[in-house]
N, CA, C and O atoms as a GROMACS GRO file, in nm:
protein
  408
    1UNK      N    1   1.456   0.849   1.229
    1UNK     CA    2   1.562   0.778   1.305
    1UNK      C    3   1.467   0.601   1.250
    1UNK      O    4   1.521   0.494   1.222
    2UNK      N    5   1.310   0.636   1.254
    2UNK     CA    6   1.188   0.496   1.176
    2UNK      C    7   1.328   0.508   1.082
    2UNK      O    8   1.423   0.493   1.158
    3UNK      N    9   1.371   0.527   0.952
    3UNK     CA   10   1.408   0.500   0.849
    3UNK      C   11   1.531   0.432   0.857
    3UNK      O   12   1.562   0.334   0.789
    4UNK      N   13   1.611   0.493   0.954
    4UNK     CA   14   1.742   0.447   1.018
    4UNK      C   15   1.720   0.310   1.079
    4UNK      O   16   1.787   0.218   1.032
    5UNK      N   17   1.629   0.282   1.183
    5UNK     CA   18   1.611   0.169   1.204
    5UNK      C   19   1.535   0.098   1.127
    5UNK      O   20   1.472   0.028   1.206
    6UNK      N   21   1.503   0.074   1.026
    6UNK     CA   22   1.474   0.009   0.938
    6UNK      C   23   1.543  -0.046   0.759
    6UNK      O   24   1.508  -0.112   0.662
    7UNK      N   25   1.695   0.061   0.822
    7UNK     CA   26   1.785   0.025   0.740
    7UNK      C   27   1.791   0.114   0.613
    7UNK      O   28   1.884   0.110   0.533
    8UNK      N   29   1.686   0.193   0.600
    8UNK     CA   30   1.738   0.287   0.489
    8UNK      C   31   1.816   0.379   0.421
    8UNK      O   32   1.861   0.399   0.308
    9UNK      N   33   1.814   0.446   0.570
    9UNK     CA   34   1.904   0.518   0.557
    9UNK      C   35   2.002   0.452   0.701
    9UNK      O   36   1.972   0.384   0.799
   10UNK      N   37   2.183   0.539   0.631
   10UNK     CA   38   2.290   0.508   0.724
   10UNK      C   39   2.263   0.589   0.853
   10UNK      O   40   2.152   0.642   0.866
   11UNK      N   41   2.343   0.601   0.934
   11UNK     CA   42   2.361   0.679   1.111
   11UNK      C   43   2.412   0.807   1.133
   11UNK      O   44   2.446   0.867   1.235
   12UNK      N   45   2.407   0.861   0.899
   12UNK     CA   46   2.394   1.009   0.888
   12UNK      C   47   2.304   1.067   0.842
   12UNK      O   48   2.303   1.182   0.798
   13UNK      N   49   2.218   0.989   0.848
   13UNK     CA   50   2.024   1.041   0.760
   13UNK      C   51   2.090   0.991   0.585
   13UNK      O   52   1.989   0.964   0.520
   14UNK      N   53   2.157   0.981   0.536
   14UNK     CA   54   2.166   0.969   0.389
   14UNK      C   55   2.112   0.786   0.367
   14UNK      O   56   2.115   0.678   0.427
   15UNK      N   57   2.068   0.847   0.239
   15UNK     CA   58   1.947   0.675   0.216
   15UNK      C   59   2.027   0.569   0.162
   15UNK      O   60   2.092   0.631   0.077
   16UNK      N   61   2.054   0.484   0.157
   16UNK     CA   62   2.136   0.378   0.148
   16UNK      C   63   2.148   0.345  -0.042
   16UNK      O   64   2.050   0.287  -0.087
   17UNK      N   65   2.232   0.370  -0.119
   17UNK     CA   66   2.224   0.391  -0.254
   17UNK      C   67   2.110   0.227  -0.335
   17UNK      O   68   2.048   0.226  -0.442
   18UNK      N   69   2.118   0.157  -0.269
   18UNK     CA   70   2.089   0.058  -0.273
   18UNK      C   71   1.914   0.048  -0.253
   18UNK      O   72   1.850  -0.018  -0.335
   19UNK      N   73   1.851   0.113  -0.148
   19UNK     CA   74   1.730   0.113  -0.143
   19UNK      C   75   1.692   0.297  -0.276
   19UNK      O   76   1.598   0.318  -0.353
   20UNK      N   77   1.765   0.350  -0.258
   20UNK     CA   78   1.735   0.501  -0.401
   20UNK      C   79   1.737   0.425  -0.519
   20UNK      O   80   1.663   0.467  -0.608
   21UNK      N   81   1.806   0.314  -0.546
   21UNK     CA   82   1.822   0.258  -0.683
   21UNK      C   83   1.704   0.147  -0.688
   21UNK      O   84   1.682   0.106  -0.802
   22UNK      N   85   1.612   0.085  -0.573
   22UNK     CA   86   1.512   0.087  -0.574
   22UNK      C   87   1.346   0.115  -0.612
   22UNK      O   88   1.259   0.045  -0.664
   23UNK      N   89   1.350   0.279  -0.547
   23UNK     CA   90   1.294   0.375  -0.611
   23UNK      C   91   1.245   0.371  -0.736
   23UNK      O   92   1.308   0.336  -0.836
   24UNK      N   93   1.072   0.424  -0.727
   24UNK     CA   94   1.006   0.482  -0.863
   24UNK      C   95   1.045   0.635  -0.867
   24UNK      O   96   1.047   0.730  -0.788
   25UNK      N   97   1.079   0.607  -1.012
   25UNK     CA   98   1.051   0.765  -1.042
   25UNK      C   99   0.901   0.826  -1.019
   25UNK      O  100   0.820   0.750  -0.964
   26UNK      N  101   0.868   0.929  -1.049
   26UNK     CA  102   0.732   1.029  -1.048
   26UNK      C  103   0.681   0.906  -1.178
   26UNK      O  104   0.649   0.789  -1.158
   27UNK      N  105   0.687   0.960  -1.277
   27UNK     CA  106   0.557   0.884  -1.384
   27UNK      C  107   0.630   0.696  -1.334
   27UNK      O  108   0.540   0.614  -1.355
   28UNK      N  109   0.712   0.653  -1.299
   28UNK     CA  110   0.653   0.506  -1.265
   28UNK      C  111   0.526   0.494  -1.102
   28UNK      O  112   0.443   0.409  -1.073
   29UNK      N  113   0.553   0.574  -1.058
   29UNK     CA  114   0.469   0.549  -0.920
   29UNK      C  115   0.359   0.631  -0.945
   29UNK      O  116   0.265   0.627  -0.866
   30UNK      N  117   0.355   0.706  -1.043
   30UNK     CA  118   0.187   0.721  -1.146
   30UNK      C  119   0.109   0.580  -1.162
   30UNK      O  120   0.003   0.539  -1.115
   31UNK      N  121   0.203   0.526  -1.244
   31UNK     CA  122   0.119   0.431  -1.358
   31UNK      C  123   0.016   0.385  -1.298
   31UNK      O  124  -0.091   0.399  -1.357
   32UNK      N  125   0.017   0.330  -1.191
   32UNK     CA  126  -0.070   0.212  -1.110
   32UNK      C  127  -0.169   0.306  -1.104
   32UNK      O  128  -0.277   0.262  -1.144
   33UNK      N  129  -0.172   0.445  -1.061
   33UNK     CA  130  -0.315   0.508  -1.029
   33UNK      C  131  -0.426   0.500  -1.218
   33UNK      O  132  -0.537   0.470  -1.262
   34UNK      N  133  -0.310   0.543  -1.255
   34UNK     CA  134  -0.346   0.572  -1.403
   34UNK      C  135  -0.428   0.475  -1.473
   34UNK      O  136  -0.526   0.469  -1.548
   35UNK      N  137  -0.343   0.402  -1.415
   35UNK     CA  138  -0.415   0.251  -1.517
   35UNK      C  139  -0.496   0.209  -1.407
   35UNK      O  140  -0.470   0.088  -1.410
   36UNK      N  141  -0.587   0.224  -1.302
   36UNK     CA  142  -0.684   0.166  -1.242
   36UNK      C  143  -0.766   0.266  -1.246
   36UNK      O  144  -0.878   0.246  -1.200
   37UNK      N  145  -0.735   0.396  -1.298
   37UNK     CA  146  -0.821   0.511  -1.361
   37UNK      C  147  -0.881   0.462  -1.516
   37UNK      O  148  -0.985   0.500  -1.570
   38UNK      N  149  -0.785   0.373  -1.563
   38UNK     CA  150  -0.865   0.395  -1.691
   38UNK      C  151  -0.819   0.257  -1.773
   38UNK      O  152  -0.777   0.264  -1.889
   39UNK      N  153  -0.830   0.114  -1.693
   39UNK     CA  154  -0.791   0.025  -1.713
   39UNK      C  155  -0.976  -0.050  -1.761
   39UNK      O  156  -1.069   0.020  -1.721
   40UNK      N  157  -1.001  -0.131  -1.810
   40UNK     CA  158  -1.121  -0.170  -1.912
   40UNK      C  159  -1.137  -0.288  -1.800
   40UNK      O  160  -1.244  -0.318  -1.748
   41UNK      N  161  -1.025  -0.342  -1.777
   41UNK     CA  162  -0.972  -0.474  -1.683
   41UNK      C  163  -1.045  -0.502  -1.557
   41UNK      O  164  -1.063  -0.613  -1.507
   42UNK      N  165  -1.098  -0.346  -1.496
   42UNK     CA  166  -1.143  -0.354  -1.360
   42UNK      C  167  -1.307  -0.309  -1.400
   42UNK      O  168  -1.396  -0.334  -1.320
   43UNK      N  169  -1.325  -0.267  -1.482
   43UNK     CA  170  -1.471  -0.273  -1.510
   43UNK      C  171  -1.557  -0.322  -1.412
   43UNK      O  172  -1.581  -0.443  -1.402
   44UNK      N  173  -1.618  -0.216  -1.320
   44UNK     CA  174  -1.728  -0.371  -1.227
   44UNK      C  175  -1.672  -0.466  -1.144
   44UNK      O  176  -1.717  -0.571  -1.099
   45UNK      N  177  -1.519  -0.388  -1.128
   45UNK     CA  178  -1.447  -0.455  -1.022
   45UNK      C  179  -1.447  -0.379  -0.900
   45UNK      O  180  -1.472  -0.263  -0.931
   46UNK      N  181  -1.432  -0.391  -0.777
   46UNK     CA  182  -1.413  -0.292  -0.671
   46UNK      C  183  -1.393  -0.354  -0.549
   46UNK      O  184  -1.438  -0.464  -0.516
   47UNK      N  185  -1.314  -0.269  -0.476
   47UNK     CA  186  -1.251  -0.287  -0.353
   47UNK      C  187  -1.133  -0.399  -0.368
   47UNK      O  188  -1.135  -0.499  -0.296
   48UNK      N  189  -1.014  -0.375  -0.480
   48UNK     CA  190  -0.929  -0.453  -0.447
   48UNK      C  191  -0.735  -0.357  -0.449
   48UNK      O  192  -0.718  -0.236  -0.467
   49UNK      N  193  -0.701  -0.390  -0.441
   49UNK     CA  194  -0.558  -0.300  -0.441
   49UNK      C  195  -0.505  -0.369  -0.568
   49UNK      O  196  -0.537  -0.469  -0.632
   50UNK      N  197  -0.368  -0.228  -0.582
   50UNK     CA  198  -0.366  -0.250  -0.723
   50UNK      C  199  -0.183  -0.204  -0.691
   50UNK      O  200  -0.171  -0.104  -0.619
   51UNK      N  201  -0.067  -0.261  -0.734
   51UNK     CA  202   0.048  -0.232  -0.723
   51UNK      C  203   0.069  -0.287  -0.881
   51UNK      O  204   0.000  -0.351  -0.960
   52UNK      N  205   0.183  -0.236  -0.883
   52UNK     CA  206   0.283  -0.212  -1.066
   52UNK      C  207   0.164  -0.244  -1.168
   52UNK      O  208   0.151  -0.343  -1.240
   53UNK      N  209   0.077  -0.125  -1.154
   53UNK     CA  210   0.005  -0.189  -1.321
   53UNK      C  211  -0.049  -0.305  -1.316
   53UNK      O  212  -0.022  -0.369  -1.418
   54UNK      N  213  -0.141  -0.384  -1.214
   54UNK     CA  214  -0.221  -0.486  -1.206
   54UNK      C  215  -0.274  -0.458  -1.032
   54UNK      O  216  -0.253  -0.376  -0.943
   55UNK      N  217  -0.342  -0.566  -1.051
   55UNK     CA  218  -0.425  -0.619  -0.876
   55UNK      C  219  -0.350  -0.705  -0.831
   55UNK      O  220  -0.332  -0.819  -0.874
   56UNK      N  221  -0.281  -0.630  -0.701
   56UNK     CA  222  -0.206  -0.694  -0.632
   56UNK      C  223  -0.211  -0.852  -0.595
   56UNK      O  224  -0.287  -0.858  -0.499
   57UNK      N  225  -0.186  -0.923  -0.612
   57UNK     CA  226  -0.202  -1.057  -0.550
   57UNK      C  227  -0.120  -1.044  -0.347
   57UNK      O  228  -0.048  -0.965  -0.287
   58UNK      N  229  -0.201  -1.190  -0.312
   58UNK     CA  230  -0.230  -1.172  -0.171
   58UNK      C  231  -0.119  -1.226  -0.078
   58UNK      O  232  -0.091  -1.344  -0.059
   59UNK      N  233  -0.065  -1.125  -0.028
   59UNK     CA  234   0.084  -1.162   0.056
   59UNK      C  235   0.083  -1.296   0.175
   59UNK      O  236   0.095  -1.272   0.295
   60UNK      N  237   0.073  -1.386   0.140
   60UNK     CA  238   0.061  -1.473   0.234
   60UNK      C  239   0.227  -1.512   0.331
   60UNK      O  240   0.249  -1.599   0.415
   61UNK      N  241   0.308  -1.416   0.277
   61UNK     CA  242   0.469  -1.426   0.338
   61UNK      C  243   0.564  -1.542   0.266
   61UNK      O  244   0.657  -1.600   0.323
   62UNK      N  245   0.520  -1.566   0.120
   62UNK     CA  246   0.597  -1.609   0.062
   62UNK      C  247   0.712  -1.513  -0.059
   62UNK      O  248   0.810  -1.550  -0.125
   63UNK      N  249   0.628  -1.349  -0.041
   63UNK     CA  250   0.746  -1.275  -0.136
   63UNK      C  251   0.882  -1.276  -0.016
   63UNK      O  252   0.918  -1.278   0.102
   64UNK      N  253   0.918  -1.271  -0.154
   64UNK     CA  254   1.063  -1.247  -0.122
   64UNK      C  255   1.161  -1.062  -0.130
   64UNK      O  256   1.103  -0.978  -0.199
   65UNK      N  257   1.280  -1.022  -0.069
   65UNK     CA  258   1.283  -0.900  -0.037
   65UNK      C  259   1.352  -0.841  -0.181
   65UNK      O  260   1.455  -0.776  -0.200
   66UNK      N  261   1.231  -0.900  -0.292
   66UNK     CA  262   1.339  -0.791  -0.420
   66UNK      C  263   1.272  -0.739  -0.510
   66UNK      O  264   1.273  -0.769  -0.630
   67UNK      N  265   1.192  -0.635  -0.442
   67UNK     CA  266   1.154  -0.514  -0.412
   67UNK      C  267   1.215  -0.400  -0.362
   67UNK      O  268   1.175  -0.289  -0.395
   68UNK      N  269   1.334  -0.421  -0.261
   68UNK     CA  270   1.376  -0.356  -0.229
   68UNK      C  271   1.366  -0.316  -0.088
   68UNK      O  272   1.452  -0.300  -0.002
   69UNK      N  273   1.194  -0.301  -0.086
   69UNK     CA  274   1.176  -0.308   0.095
   69UNK      C  275   1.099  -0.366   0.140
   69UNK      O  276   1.025  -0.336   0.233
   70UNK      N  277   1.109  -0.550   0.019
   70UNK     CA  278   1.092  -0.592   0.153
   70UNK      C  279   0.936  -0.625   0.150
   70UNK      O  280   0.910  -0.726   0.215
   71UNK      N  281   0.838  -0.571   0.096
   71UNK     CA  282   0.714  -0.643   0.111
   71UNK      C  283   0.659  -0.636  -0.031
   71UNK      O  284   0.750  -0.588  -0.098
   72UNK      N  285   0.555  -0.660  -0.108
   72UNK     CA  286   0.504  -0.715  -0.174
   72UNK      C  287   0.342  -0.743  -0.217
   72UNK      O  288   0.320  -0.863  -0.231
   73UNK      N  289   0.238  -0.663  -0.239
   73UNK     CA  290   0.086  -0.755  -0.218
   73UNK      C  291   0.022  -0.739  -0.149
   73UNK      O  292   0.067  -0.649  -0.078
   74UNK      N  293  -0.051  -0.764  -0.123
   74UNK     CA  294  -0.201  -0.698  -0.023
   74UNK      C  295  -0.134  -0.763   0.113
   74UNK      O  296  -0.078  -0.871   0.093
   75UNK      N  297  -0.131  -0.703   0.271
   75UNK     CA  298  -0.174  -0.840   0.350
   75UNK      C  299  -0.311  -0.893   0.361
   75UNK      O  300  -0.402  -0.849   0.290
   76UNK      N  301  -0.324  -0.958   0.424
   76UNK     CA  302  -0.467  -1.035   0.479
   76UNK      C  303  -0.497  -0.969   0.537
   76UNK      O  304  -0.588  -0.921   0.471
   77UNK      N  305  -0.493  -0.887   0.676
   77UNK     CA  306  -0.577  -0.788   0.693
   77UNK      C  307  -0.657  -0.677   0.664
   77UNK      O  308  -0.764  -0.633   0.706
   78UNK      N  309  -0.553  -0.636   0.558
   78UNK     CA  310  -0.613  -0.552   0.486
   78UNK      C  311  -0.768  -0.576   0.422
   78UNK      O  312  -0.852  -0.498   0.377
   79UNK      N  313  -0.766  -0.710   0.439
   79UNK     CA  314  -0.936  -0.734   0.340
   79UNK      C  315  -1.001  -0.831   0.440
   79UNK      O  316  -1.083  -0.914   0.403
   80UNK      N  317  -0.961  -0.818   0.568
   80UNK     CA  318  -1.047  -0.850   0.681
   80UNK      C  319  -1.172  -0.779   0.722
   80UNK      O  320  -1.155  -0.675   0.786
   81UNK      N  321  -1.313  -0.825   0.692
   81UNK     CA  322  -1.407  -0.772   0.682
   81UNK      C  323  -1.462  -0.661   0.870
   81UNK      O  324  -1.512  -0.553   0.903
   82UNK      N  325  -1.417  -0.758   0.919
   82UNK     CA  326  -1.439  -0.665   1.054
   82UNK      C  327  -1.342  -0.585   1.068
   82UNK      O  328  -1.380  -0.489   1.134
   83UNK      N  329  -1.228  -0.576   1.038
   83UNK     CA  330  -1.153  -0.471   1.013
   83UNK      C  331  -1.196  -0.392   0.959
   83UNK      O  332  -1.236  -0.290   1.015
   84UNK      N  333  -1.204  -0.411   0.824
   84UNK     CA  334  -1.297  -0.264   0.750
   84UNK      C  335  -1.400  -0.190   0.838
   84UNK      O  336  -1.380  -0.077   0.883
   85UNK      N  337  -1.491  -0.249   0.855
   85UNK     CA  338  -1.612  -0.219   0.925
   85UNK      C  339  -1.559  -0.126   1.068
   85UNK      O  340  -1.610  -0.017   1.094
   86UNK      N  341  -1.456  -0.185   1.148
   86UNK     CA  342  -1.463  -0.084   1.269
   86UNK      C  343  -1.358   0.014   1.178
   86UNK      O  344  -1.363   0.131   1.216
   87UNK      N  345  -1.283  -0.006   1.087
   87UNK     CA  346  -1.177   0.132   1.044
   87UNK      C  347  -1.324   0.275   0.998
   87UNK      O  348  -1.352   0.392   1.024
   88UNK      N  349  -1.358   0.192   0.941
   88UNK     CA  350  -1.544   0.273   0.899
   88UNK      C  351  -1.620   0.362   0.999
   88UNK      O  352  -1.659   0.479   0.992
   89UNK      N  353  -1.631   0.250   1.114
   89UNK     CA  354  -1.706   0.334   1.260
   89UNK      C  355  -1.630   0.418   1.325
   89UNK      O  356  -1.675   0.499   1.406
   90UNK      N  357  -1.495   0.405   1.293
   90UNK     CA  358  -1.451   0.505   1.371
   90UNK      C  359  -1.330   0.617   1.309
   90UNK      O  360  -1.264   0.695   1.377
   91UNK      N  361  -1.327   0.603   1.187
   91UNK     CA  362  -1.311   0.751   1.086
   91UNK      C  363  -1.476   0.785   1.092
   91UNK      O  364  -1.470   0.890   1.028
   92UNK      N  365  -1.550   0.778   1.108
   92UNK     CA  366  -1.772   0.854   1.131
   92UNK      C  367  -1.713   0.925   1.265
   92UNK      O  368  -1.700   1.046   1.283
   93UNK      N  369  -1.680   0.821   1.353
   93UNK     CA  370  -1.679   0.894   1.432
   93UNK      C  371  -1.531   0.976   1.529
   93UNK      O  372  -1.518   1.035   1.636
   94UNK      N  373  -1.450   0.937   1.426
   94UNK     CA  374  -1.338   1.063   1.437
   94UNK      C  375  -1.373   1.193   1.362
   94UNK      O  376  -1.333   1.302   1.401
   95UNK      N  377  -1.482   1.167   1.204
   95UNK     CA  378  -1.458   1.315   1.166
   95UNK      C  379  -1.626   1.361   1.239
   95UNK      O  380  -1.650   1.482   1.241
   96UNK      N  381  -1.703   1.295   1.278
   96UNK     CA  382  -1.821   1.335   1.296
   96UNK      C  383  -1.923   1.337   1.161
   96UNK      O  384  -2.042   1.366   1.176
   97UNK      N  385  -1.860   1.300   1.014
   97UNK     CA  386  -1.914   1.256   0.888
   97UNK      C  387  -1.981   1.125   0.854
   97UNK      O  388  -1.940   1.012   0.882
   98UNK      N  389  -2.083   1.158   0.792
   98UNK     CA  390  -2.149   0.998   0.832
   98UNK      C  391  -2.213   0.975   0.663
   98UNK      O  392  -2.301   1.048   0.617
   99UNK      N  393  -2.157   0.875   0.597
   99UNK     CA  394  -2.232   0.831   0.505
   99UNK      C  395  -2.294   0.687   0.493
   99UNK      O  396  -2.254   0.594   0.563
  100UNK      N  397  -2.384   0.675   0.410
  100UNK     CA  398  -2.486   0.577   0.380
  100UNK      C  399  -2.359   0.423   0.341
  100UNK      O  400  -2.260   0.423   0.266
  101UNK      N  401  -2.398   0.346   0.399
  101UNK     CA  402  -2.339   0.204   0.364
  101UNK      C  403  -2.370   0.156   0.238
  101UNK      O  404  -2.479   0.102   0.216
  102UNK      N  405  -2.273   0.174   0.140
  102UNK     CA  406  -2.324   0.139   0.004
  102UNK      C  407  -2.307  -0.013   0.012
  102UNK      O  408  -2.339  -0.084  -0.083
   0.00000   0.00000   0.00000
C-alpha cells in the first residue's frame, strides 16, 4: 500500500515500468559496497555515505528526480551529530549492548 501511495505501483500492485527500468541489477547494487570495501580513496576516511561508486553528495534539495526515485545524496539530518548520539544511545538502551565510544 505504501508503494502504491508513493506512486511506485499501480492500483493492482504492479510496479510501473518506468520505476522498474530505473532499478539497479544485483551487480549494480553491489558495486558501491565493493567499491567502499576496496577503494584506496577511502583510506583513512570514515563516516561517509556512499552511492553509485563514490562518496555521496549532500542533498540540499537541489537534486531532481532523475534517478527514478526522486532522491539522491545524503540528507543533512543524517550527518547531524546530535541525531547520531541519540540513535547510538537508543540502540544501546533497546539492545542492552554497550560498546566503548570510538
